[in-house]
Amino acid sequence: MTAIALFGAGGKMGYRLAANLKGSRFDVRHVEPSDAGRERLRELDVTAIDPAEALDGAEVVILAVPDTVIGKVAAGISSSLKAGTMVVVLDAAAPFAGHLPKRDDLTYFVTHPCHPPIFNDETEMYAKTDYFGGIAAKQHIVSALMQGPDSDYALGEEVAKVIWAPVMRSHRVTVEQMALLEPGLSETVAATLLVVMKEAMDDVVARGVPREAARDFLLGHLNVLASVIFEERPGLFSDACNKAIEFGKPVLMRPDWKRVFEPDEIAASIQRIT
């Protein structure tokens, strides 16, 4: 059995991973410093152990810890990792920012969930309301082999498919491409525009539209508009809608808004969160 040391096993993300790794072919050693996290792990009938014990013979180390401490945790265990160990990180931010130890003899694997798609085939309410994924709803994932022999990718992807299960498509990208996806595409663009939509809804409510009506109207239109824009189904917008887009885009968006994807902007965004 491949031995995995899971750091941060009792945290918000670590607990999800610990639950999915339970019953897998992997020999999982759980590391959790907090009392609350250790207590949470007991719900899985899991007992946390000391880092040194967990790392002894571990072939894979998963760092399920916040971006802001990944560098510190990785540096703290680096001397205990034998050559060839795979270090798995769950977000591109810290690796992109250069916070992992400079050791050419380690494999660095980065993986992140796409989260369950808006357009899906889930029928059970338990899965339909698993918005984050990794519990019941199927999702896609992205992964990158940052360094190490290409033959290591298969093991990293196998681990990724277990911790993010149930998984549909598994995409291989680079760390730089993953940084374009997050924070670039998903947070700087998508999350920001969704916040703007919510603020717009609040504004029309303040102007007299009943809140429930405004929310139902917006979310329903998001569904049908997205189905056309993202080519989930064939369709065309009305002339009036196309005119509204033609007028609205320059009012809402700066002409140079795509600058958020330039390397210096991505690096600055990642620097702010790490």
PDB file of C-alpha atoms in Angstrom:
ATOM      1  CA  MET A   1       0.000   0.000   0.000  1.00  0.00           C
ATOM      2  CA  THR A   2       1.226   3.483  -0.866  1.00  0.00           C
ATOM      3  CA  ALA A   3       1.709   5.458   2.355  1.00  0.00           C
ATOM      4  CA  ILE A   4       0.261   8.968   2.501  1.00  0.00           C
ATOM      5  CA  ALA A   5       0.910  11.546   5.218  1.00  0.00           C
ATOM      6  CA  LEU A   6      -2.066  13.928   5.310  1.00  0.00           C
ATOM      7  CA  PHE A   7      -1.198  17.221   7.017  1.00  0.00           C
ATOM      8  CA  GLY A   8      -4.111  19.328   8.250  1.00  0.00           C
ATOM      9  CA  ALA A   9      -6.288  16.214   8.269  1.00  0.00           C
ATOM     10  CA  GLY A  10      -8.810  17.627  10.737  1.00  0.00           C
ATOM     11  CA  GLY A  11      -9.261  20.991   9.045  1.00  0.00           C
ATOM     12  CA  LYS A  12     -12.102  22.087   6.782  1.00  0.00           C
ATOM     13  CA  MET A  13     -10.419  20.747   3.645  1.00  0.00           C
ATOM     14  CA  GLY A  14      -8.360  18.028   5.310  1.00  0.00           C
ATOM     15  CA  TYR A  15     -11.428  16.391   6.817  1.00  0.00           C
ATOM     16  CA  ARG A  16     -13.023  16.104   3.369  1.00  0.00           C
ATOM     17  CA  LEU A  17      -9.871  14.424   2.082  1.00  0.00           C
ATOM     18  CA  ALA A  18      -9.594  12.139   5.103  1.00  0.00           C
ATOM     19  CA  ALA A  19     -13.176  10.977   4.552  1.00  0.00           C
ATOM     20  CA  ASN A  20     -12.568  10.196   0.876  1.00  0.00           C
ATOM     21  CA  LEU A  21      -9.234   8.477   1.526  1.00  0.00           C
ATOM     22  CA  LYS A  22     -10.820   6.184   4.093  1.00  0.00           C
ATOM     23  CA  GLY A  23     -11.315   2.766   2.557  1.00  0.00           C
ATOM     24  CA  SER A  24      -8.997   3.510  -0.378  1.00  0.00           C
ATOM     25  CA  ARG A  25      -5.944   1.446  -1.232  1.00  0.00           C
ATOM     26  CA  PHE A  26      -3.735   4.022   0.500  1.00  0.00           C
ATOM     27  CA  ASP A  27      -2.210   3.728   3.955  1.00  0.00           C
ATOM     28  CA  VAL A  28      -3.102   7.146   5.359  1.00  0.00           C
ATOM     29  CA  ARG A  29      -1.346   8.731   8.338  1.00  0.00           C
ATOM     30  CA  HIS A  30      -3.244  11.730   9.691  1.00  0.00           C
ATOM     31  CA  VAL A  31      -1.492  14.797  11.104  1.00  0.00           C
ATOM     32  CA  GLU A  32      -3.571  17.432  12.908  1.00  0.00           C
ATOM     33  CA  PRO A  33      -2.180  19.814  15.571  1.00  0.00           C
ATOM     34  CA  SER A  34      -5.453  21.296  16.874  1.00  0.00           C
ATOM     35  CA  ASP A  35      -7.609  19.669  19.518  1.00  0.00           C
ATOM     36  CA  ALA A  36     -10.759  20.545  17.580  1.00  0.00           C
ATOM     37  CA  GLY A  37      -9.378  18.938  14.443  1.00  0.00           C
ATOM     38  CA  ARG A  38      -8.322  15.809  16.299  1.00  0.00           C
ATOM     39  CA  GLU A  39     -11.785  15.533  17.790  1.00  0.00           C
ATOM     40  CA  ARG A  40     -13.329  15.929  14.335  1.00  0.00           C
ATOM     41  CA  LEU A  41     -11.189  13.082  13.004  1.00  0.00           C
ATOM     42  CA  ARG A  42     -12.611  10.778  15.660  1.00  0.00           C
ATOM     43  CA  GLU A  43     -15.912  10.986  13.782  1.00  0.00           C
ATOM     44  CA  LEU A  44     -14.103   9.002  11.076  1.00  0.00           C
ATOM     45  CA  ASP A  45     -12.635   6.612  13.665  1.00  0.00           C
ATOM     46  CA  VAL A  46      -9.244   8.117  12.869  1.00  0.00           C
ATOM     47  CA  THR A  47      -6.507   9.018  15.336  1.00  0.00           C
ATOM     48  CA  ALA A  48      -4.014  11.754  14.484  1.00  0.00           C
ATOM     49  CA  ILE A  49      -0.324  10.976  14.976  1.00  0.00           C
ATOM     50  CA  ASP A  50       2.859  13.008  15.264  1.00  0.00           C
ATOM     51  CA  PRO A  51       4.415  14.384  12.062  1.00  0.00           C
ATOM     52  CA  ALA A  52       7.629  12.352  12.437  1.00  0.00           C
ATOM     53  CA  GLU A  53       5.668   9.113  12.705  1.00  0.00           C
ATOM     54  CA  ALA A  54       3.461  10.035   9.761  1.00  0.00           C
ATOM     55  CA  LEU A  55       6.425  10.889   7.539  1.00  0.00           C
ATOM     56  CA  ASP A  56       8.338   7.697   8.320  1.00  0.00           C
ATOM     57  CA  GLY A  57       8.169   5.772   5.046  1.00  0.00           C
ATOM     58  CA  ALA A  58       5.571   8.068   3.492  1.00  0.00           C
ATOM     59  CA  GLU A  59       5.695   8.113  -0.293  1.00  0.00           C
ATOM     60  CA  VAL A  60       3.138  10.912  -0.674  1.00  0.00           C
ATOM     61  CA  VAL A  61       2.627  13.974   1.547  1.00  0.00           C
ATOM     62  CA  ILE A  62      -0.573  15.983   1.121  1.00  0.00           C
ATOM     63  CA  LEU A  63      -0.540  19.527   2.494  1.00  0.00           C
ATOM     64  CA  ALA A  64      -4.195  20.281   3.274  1.00  0.00           C
ATOM     65  CA  VAL A  65      -3.265  23.514   5.033  1.00  0.00           C
ATOM     66  CA  PRO A  66      -4.005  27.194   4.237  1.00  0.00           C
ATOM     67  CA  ASP A  67      -2.032  28.859   1.431  1.00  0.00           C
ATOM     68  CA  THR A  68      -0.507  31.276   3.940  1.00  0.00           C
ATOM     69  CA  VAL A  69       1.268  28.502   5.871  1.00  0.00           C
ATOM     70  CA  ILE A  70       2.140  26.024   3.111  1.00  0.00           C
ATOM     71  CA  GLY A  71       5.644  27.462   2.779  1.00  0.00           C
ATOM     72  CA  LYS A  72       6.270  27.218   6.518  1.00  0.00           C
ATOM     73  CA  VAL A  73       4.894  23.676   6.811  1.00  0.00           C
ATOM     74  CA  ALA A  74       6.762  22.462   3.718  1.00  0.00           C
ATOM     75  CA  ALA A  75      10.037  23.957   4.946  1.00  0.00           C
ATOM     76  CA  GLY A  76       9.517  22.382   8.353  1.00  0.00           C
ATOM     77  CA  ILE A  77       9.202  18.851   7.003  1.00  0.00           C
ATOM     78  CA  SER A  78      11.580  19.096   4.037  1.00  0.00           C
ATOM     79  CA  SER A  79      14.552  17.550   5.842  1.00  0.00           C
ATOM     80  CA  SER A  80      12.414  14.523   6.765  1.00  0.00           C
ATOM     81  CA  LEU A  81      11.383  13.751   3.178  1.00  0.00           C
ATOM     82  CA  LYS A  82      13.371  11.113   1.364  1.00  0.00           C
ATOM     83  CA  ALA A  83      14.300  11.625  -2.288  1.00  0.00           C
ATOM     84  CA  GLY A  84      11.437  10.779  -4.605  1.00  0.00           C
ATOM     85  CA  THR A  85       8.677  11.718  -2.160  1.00  0.00           C
ATOM     86  CA  MET A  86       5.644  13.304  -3.800  1.00  0.00           C
ATOM     87  CA  VAL A  87       4.340  16.478  -2.154  1.00  0.00           C
ATOM     88  CA  VAL A  88       0.739  17.207  -3.117  1.00  0.00           C
ATOM     89  CA  VAL A  89      -0.582  20.763  -2.829  1.00  0.00           C
ATOM     90  CA  LEU A  90      -4.261  21.590  -3.282  1.00  0.00           C
ATOM     91  CA  ASP A  91      -3.939  25.016  -4.890  1.00  0.00           C
ATOM     92  CA  ALA A  92      -1.535  26.630  -7.355  1.00  0.00           C
ATOM     93  CA  ALA A  93      -0.959  29.800  -5.312  1.00  0.00           C
ATOM     94  CA  ALA A  94       1.904  28.744  -3.028  1.00  0.00           C
ATOM     95  CA  PRO A  95       3.750  26.685  -5.679  1.00  0.00           C
ATOM     96  CA  PHE A  96       3.380  29.514  -8.229  1.00  0.00           C
ATOM     97  CA  ALA A  97       4.726  31.995  -5.686  1.00  0.00           C
ATOM     98  CA  GLY A  98       7.806  29.827  -5.069  1.00  0.00           C
ATOM     99  CA  HIS A  99       6.971  28.860  -1.480  1.00  0.00           C
ATOM    100  CA  LEU A 100       7.933  25.193  -1.818  1.00  0.00           C
ATOM    101  CA  PRO A 101      11.459  24.088  -0.781  1.00  0.00           C
ATOM    102  CA  LYS A 102      14.104  24.093  -3.510  1.00  0.00           C
ATOM    103  CA  ARG A 103      14.689  20.352  -3.723  1.00  0.00           C
ATOM    104  CA  ASP A 104      15.062  18.860  -7.165  1.00  0.00           C
ATOM    105  CA  ASP A 105      14.790  15.323  -5.790  1.00  0.00           C
ATOM    106  CA  LEU A 106      11.153  15.778  -4.688  1.00  0.00           C
ATOM    107  CA  THR A 107       8.055  15.515  -6.862  1.00  0.00           C
ATOM    108  CA  TYR A 108       5.618  18.425  -6.592  1.00  0.00           C
ATOM    109  CA  PHE A 109       2.056  17.700  -7.709  1.00  0.00           C
ATOM    110  CA  VAL A 110      -0.688  20.341  -7.658  1.00  0.00           C
ATOM    111  CA  THR A 111      -4.379  19.513  -7.926  1.00  0.00           C
ATOM    112  CA  HIS A 112      -7.627  21.440  -7.547  1.00  0.00           C
ATOM    113  CA  PRO A 113     -11.322  20.667  -8.042  1.00  0.00           C
ATOM    114  CA  CYS A 114     -13.416  22.394 -10.693  1.00  0.00           C
ATOM    115  CA  HIS A 115     -16.433  21.858  -8.378  1.00  0.00           C
ATOM    116  CA  PRO A 116     -19.738  20.401  -9.612  1.00  0.00           C
ATOM    117  CA  PRO A 117     -20.854  22.112 -12.835  1.00  0.00           C
ATOM    118  CA  ILE A 118     -24.013  24.185 -13.087  1.00  0.00           C
ATOM    119  CA  PHE A 119     -25.210  21.934 -15.899  1.00  0.00           C
ATOM    120  CA  ASN A 120     -25.210  18.378 -14.560  1.00  0.00           C
ATOM    121  CA  ASP A 121     -27.163  15.143 -14.480  1.00  0.00           C
ATOM    122  CA  GLU A 122     -27.577  14.823 -10.713  1.00  0.00           C
ATOM    123  CA  THR A 123     -31.006  13.544  -9.670  1.00  0.00           C
ATOM    124  CA  GLU A 124     -30.643  12.947  -5.931  1.00  0.00           C
ATOM    125  CA  MET A 125     -31.127  16.034  -3.749  1.00  0.00           C
ATOM    126  CA  TYR A 126     -28.086  15.031  -1.659  1.00  0.00           C
ATOM    127  CA  ALA A 127     -25.937  15.337  -4.770  1.00  0.00           C
ATOM    128  CA  LYS A 128     -27.755  18.371  -6.205  1.00  0.00           C
ATOM    129  CA  THR A 129     -26.968  20.323  -3.030  1.00  0.00           C
ATOM    130  CA  ASP A 130     -23.318  19.216  -2.832  1.00  0.00           C
ATOM    131  CA  TYR A 131     -22.215  22.513  -4.340  1.00  0.00           C
ATOM    132  CA  PHE A 132     -18.560  22.175  -3.340  1.00  0.00           C
ATOM    133  CA  GLY A 133     -18.145  18.592  -4.511  1.00  0.00           C
ATOM    134  CA  GLY A 134     -16.122  15.740  -3.087  1.00  0.00           C
ATOM    135  CA  ILE A 135     -19.082  14.203  -1.284  1.00  0.00           C
ATOM    136  CA  ALA A 136     -21.881  13.148  -3.617  1.00  0.00           C
ATOM    137  CA  ALA A 137     -21.874  15.386  -6.693  1.00  0.00           C
ATOM    138  CA  LYS A 138     -19.658  14.497  -9.650  1.00  0.00           C
ATOM    139  CA  GLN A 139     -17.044  17.069 -10.625  1.00  0.00           C
ATOM    140  CA  HIS A 140     -14.101  17.638 -12.935  1.00  0.00           C
ATOM    141  CA  ILE A 141     -10.564  18.320 -11.663  1.00  0.00           C
ATOM    142  CA  VAL A 142      -7.328  19.921 -12.858  1.00  0.00           C
ATOM    143  CA  SER A 143      -3.842  18.722 -11.937  1.00  0.00           C
ATOM    144  CA  ALA A 144      -0.254  19.698 -12.692  1.00  0.00           C
ATOM    145  CA  LEU A 145       3.074  17.946 -12.300  1.00  0.00           C
ATOM    146  CA  MET A 146       5.186  20.902 -11.242  1.00  0.00           C
ATOM    147  CA  GLN A 147       8.434  18.930 -10.997  1.00  0.00           C
ATOM    148  CA  GLY A 148       9.492  15.310 -10.944  1.00  0.00           C
ATOM    149  CA  PRO A 149       9.574  12.458 -13.473  1.00  0.00           C
ATOM    150  CA  ASP A 150       6.622  12.340 -15.827  1.00  0.00           C
ATOM    151  CA  SER A 151       5.941   8.779 -14.678  1.00  0.00           C
ATOM    152  CA  ASP A 152       4.885  10.227 -11.301  1.00  0.00           C
ATOM    153  CA  TYR A 153       1.866  11.932 -12.831  1.00  0.00           C
ATOM    154  CA  ALA A 154      -0.176   8.719 -12.788  1.00  0.00           C
ATOM    155  CA  LEU A 155       0.197   8.344  -9.016  1.00  0.00           C
ATOM    156  CA  GLY A 156      -0.613  11.995  -8.410  1.00  0.00           C
ATOM    157  CA  GLU A 157      -3.716  11.774 -10.571  1.00  0.00           C
ATOM    158  CA  GLU A 158      -4.808   8.595  -8.789  1.00  0.00           C
ATOM    159  CA  VAL A 159      -4.558  10.373  -5.434  1.00  0.00           C
ATOM    160  CA  ALA A 160      -6.406  13.392  -6.870  1.00  0.00           C
ATOM    161  CA  LYS A 161      -9.270  11.258  -8.146  1.00  0.00           C
ATOM    162  CA  VAL A 162      -9.687   9.730  -4.696  1.00  0.00           C
ATOM    163  CA  ILE A 163      -9.592  12.946  -2.671  1.00  0.00           C
ATOM    164  CA  TRP A 164     -11.961  14.807  -5.041  1.00  0.00           C
ATOM    165  CA  ALA A 165     -14.272  11.848  -5.745  1.00  0.00           C
ATOM    166  CA  PRO A 166     -16.578  11.350  -7.517  1.00  0.00           C
ATOM    167  CA  VAL A 167     -14.613  12.642 -10.517  1.00  0.00           C
ATOM    168  CA  MET A 168     -15.650  12.891 -14.158  1.00  0.00           C
ATOM    169  CA  ARG A 169     -12.993  14.508 -16.353  1.00  0.00           C
ATOM    170  CA  SER A 170      -9.426  14.897 -15.109  1.00  0.00           C
ATOM    171  CA  HIS A 171      -7.523  17.655 -16.934  1.00  0.00           C
ATOM    172  CA  ARG A 172      -3.739  17.936 -17.024  1.00  0.00           C
ATOM    173  CA  VAL A 173      -2.490  21.523 -17.014  1.00  0.00           C
ATOM    174  CA  THR A 174       0.622  23.412 -15.944  1.00  0.00           C
ATOM    175  CA  VAL A 175       0.965  25.317 -12.679  1.00  0.00           C
ATOM    176  CA  GLU A 176       0.958  28.566 -14.668  1.00  0.00           C
ATOM    177  CA  GLN A 177      -2.267  27.565 -16.400  1.00  0.00           C
ATOM    178  CA  MET A 178      -3.805  26.613 -13.060  1.00  0.00           C
ATOM    179  CA  ALA A 179      -2.946  30.092 -11.750  1.00  0.00           C
ATOM    180  CA  LEU A 180      -4.787  31.586 -14.738  1.00  0.00           C
ATOM    181  CA  LEU A 181      -7.798  29.495 -13.750  1.00  0.00           C
ATOM    182  CA  GLU A 182      -7.520  30.468 -10.078  1.00  0.00           C
ATOM    183  CA  PRO A 183      -7.315  33.204  -8.949  1.00  0.00           C
ATOM    184  CA  GLY A 184      -7.592  34.643 -12.471  1.00  0.00           C
ATOM    185  CA  LEU A 185     -10.695  33.177 -14.102  1.00  0.00           C
ATOM    186  CA  SER A 186     -12.620  31.818 -11.124  1.00  0.00           C
ATOM    187  CA  GLU A 187     -12.035  34.495  -8.485  1.00  0.00           C
ATOM    188  CA  THR A 188     -10.828  37.752 -10.024  1.00  0.00           C
ATOM    189  CA  VAL A 189     -13.338  37.502 -12.879  1.00  0.00           C
ATOM    190  CA  ALA A 190     -16.191  35.091 -12.037  1.00  0.00           C
ATOM    191  CA  ALA A 191     -16.499  35.765  -8.297  1.00  0.00           C
ATOM    192  CA  THR A 192     -16.213  39.519  -8.836  1.00  0.00           C
ATOM    193  CA  LEU A 193     -18.891  39.578 -11.524  1.00  0.00           C
ATOM    194  CA  LEU A 194     -21.197  37.458  -9.381  1.00  0.00           C
ATOM    195  CA  VAL A 195     -20.762  39.914  -6.510  1.00  0.00           C
ATOM    196  CA  VAL A 196     -21.675  42.704  -8.943  1.00  0.00           C
ATOM    197  CA  MET A 197     -24.788  40.746  -9.989  1.00  0.00           C
ATOM    198  CA  LYS A 198     -25.802  40.374  -6.351  1.00  0.00           C
ATOM    199  CA  GLU A 199     -25.277  44.108  -5.789  1.00  0.00           C
ATOM    200  CA  ALA A 200     -27.374  44.822  -8.889  1.00  0.00           C
ATOM    201  CA  MET A 201     -30.146  42.601  -7.535  1.00  0.00           C
ATOM    202  CA  ASP A 202     -30.011  44.419  -4.208  1.00  0.00           C
ATOM    203  CA  ASP A 203     -30.282  47.714  -6.053  1.00  0.00           C
ATOM    204  CA  VAL A 204     -33.424  46.769  -7.965  1.00  0.00           C
ATOM    205  CA  VAL A 205     -34.888  45.536  -4.674  1.00  0.00           C
ATOM    206  CA  ALA A 206     -34.088  48.925  -3.140  1.00  0.00           C
ATOM    207  CA  ARG A 207     -35.944  50.470  -6.090  1.00  0.00           C
ATOM    208  CA  GLY A 208     -39.104  48.578  -5.193  1.00  0.00           C
ATOM    209  CA  VAL A 209     -38.937  45.113  -6.772  1.00  0.00           C
ATOM    210  CA  PRO A 210     -39.907  42.387  -4.246  1.00  0.00           C
ATOM    211  CA  ARG A 211     -36.724  40.588  -3.163  1.00  0.00           C
ATOM    212  CA  GLU A 212     -38.001  37.087  -3.899  1.00  0.00           C
ATOM    213  CA  ALA A 213     -39.155  38.149  -7.359  1.00  0.00           C
ATOM    214  CA  ALA A 214     -35.796  39.776  -8.131  1.00  0.00           C
ATOM    215  CA  ARG A 215     -33.841  36.726  -6.943  1.00  0.00           C
ATOM    216  CA  ASP A 216     -36.033  34.273  -8.873  1.00  0.00           C
ATOM    217  CA  PHE A 217     -35.817  36.422 -11.997  1.00  0.00           C
ATOM    218  CA  LEU A 218     -32.023  36.785 -11.841  1.00  0.00           C
ATOM    219  CA  LEU A 219     -31.188  33.156 -11.069  1.00  0.00           C
ATOM    220  CA  GLY A 220     -33.593  31.883 -13.702  1.00  0.00           C
ATOM    221  CA  HIS A 221     -32.102  34.147 -16.339  1.00  0.00           C
ATOM    222  CA  LEU A 222     -28.575  33.156 -15.320  1.00  0.00           C
ATOM    223  CA  ASN A 223     -29.535  29.562 -16.065  1.00  0.00           C
ATOM    224  CA  VAL A 224     -31.009  30.140 -19.504  1.00  0.00           C
ATOM    225  CA  LEU A 225     -28.492  32.799 -20.572  1.00  0.00           C
ATOM    226  CA  ALA A 226     -25.527  30.648 -19.513  1.00  0.00           C
ATOM    227  CA  SER A 227     -26.930  27.654 -21.391  1.00  0.00           C
ATOM    228  CA  VAL A 228     -26.660  29.649 -24.623  1.00  0.00           C
ATOM    229  CA  ILE A 229     -23.447  31.569 -23.908  1.00  0.00           C
ATOM    230  CA  PHE A 230     -21.538  28.437 -22.861  1.00  0.00           C
ATOM    231  CA  GLU A 231     -23.076  26.393 -25.705  1.00  0.00           C
ATOM    232  CA  GLU A 232     -24.795  23.898 -23.431  1.00  0.00           C
ATOM    233  CA  ARG A 233     -27.635  24.009 -25.936  1.00  0.00           C
ATOM    234  CA  PRO A 234     -28.170  25.687 -29.315  1.00  0.00           C
ATOM    235  CA  GLY A 235     -29.890  29.014 -29.126  1.00  0.00           C
ATOM    236  CA  LEU A 236     -29.816  32.692 -30.027  1.00  0.00           C
ATOM    237  CA  PHE A 237     -30.538  35.816 -28.017  1.00  0.00           C
ATOM    238  CA  SER A 238     -33.224  38.227 -29.088  1.00  0.00           C
ATOM    239  CA  ASP A 239     -32.236  41.421 -30.887  1.00  0.00           C
ATOM    240  CA  ALA A 240     -33.176  43.343 -27.741  1.00  0.00           C
ATOM    241  CA  CYS A 241     -30.882  41.196 -25.574  1.00  0.00           C
ATOM    242  CA  ASN A 242     -27.989  41.578 -28.013  1.00  0.00           C
ATOM    243  CA  LYS A 243     -28.478  45.349 -28.006  1.00  0.00           C
ATOM    244  CA  ALA A 244     -28.500  45.369 -24.200  1.00  0.00           C
ATOM    245  CA  ILE A 245     -25.193  43.468 -24.156  1.00  0.00           C
ATOM    246  CA  GLU A 246     -23.668  45.772 -26.764  1.00  0.00           C
ATOM    247  CA  PHE A 247     -24.582  48.802 -24.642  1.00  0.00           C
ATOM    248  CA  GLY A 248     -23.993  47.276 -21.222  1.00  0.00           C
ATOM    249  CA  LYS A 249     -20.533  45.798 -21.642  1.00  0.00           C
ATOM    250  CA  PRO A 250     -18.624  49.087 -22.150  1.00  0.00           C
ATOM    251  CA  VAL A 251     -20.629  50.656 -19.317  1.00  0.00           C
ATOM    252  CA  LEU A 252     -19.755  47.862 -16.883  1.00  0.00           C
ATOM    253  CA  MET A 253     -16.299  46.758 -18.041  1.00  0.00           C
ATOM    254  CA  ARG A 254     -13.082  48.695 -18.506  1.00  0.00           C
ATOM    255  CA  PRO A 255     -11.598  48.332 -22.028  1.00  0.00           C
ATOM    256  CA  ASP A 256      -8.416  46.790 -20.576  1.00  0.00           C
ATOM    257  CA  TRP A 257     -10.125  44.381 -18.141  1.00  0.00           C
ATOM    258  CA  LYS A 258      -8.351  41.334 -19.616  1.00  0.00           C
ATOM    259  CA  ARG A 259      -5.150  42.674 -18.110  1.00  0.00           C
ATOM    260  CA  VAL A 260      -6.046  40.605 -15.035  1.00  0.00           C
ATOM    261  CA  PHE A 261      -4.628  37.606 -16.929  1.00  0.00           C
ATOM    262  CA  GLU A 262      -1.221  39.181 -17.572  1.00  0.00           C
ATOM    263  CA  PRO A 263       1.633  37.429 -15.723  1.00  0.00           C
ATOM    264  CA  ASP A 264       2.401  40.415 -13.492  1.00  0.00           C
ATOM    265  CA  GLU A 265      -1.251  40.744 -12.457  1.00  0.00           C
ATOM    266  CA  ILE A 266      -1.594  37.031 -11.705  1.00  0.00           C
ATOM    267  CA  ALA A 267       1.645  37.140  -9.690  1.00  0.00           C
ATOM    268  CA  ALA A 268       0.438  40.185  -7.734  1.00  0.00           C
ATOM    269  CA  SER A 269      -2.907  38.546  -7.026  1.00  0.00           C
ATOM    270  CA  ILE A 270      -1.219  35.393  -5.737  1.00  0.00           C
ATOM    271  CA  GLN A 271       1.225  37.422  -3.659  1.00  0.00           C
ATOM    272  CA  ARG A 272      -1.695  39.058  -1.877  1.00  0.00           C
ATOM    273  CA  ILE A 273      -3.158  35.724  -0.782  1.00  0.00           C
ATOM    274  CA  THR A 274       0.040  33.908   0.180  1.00  0.00           C
TER     275      THR A 274
END
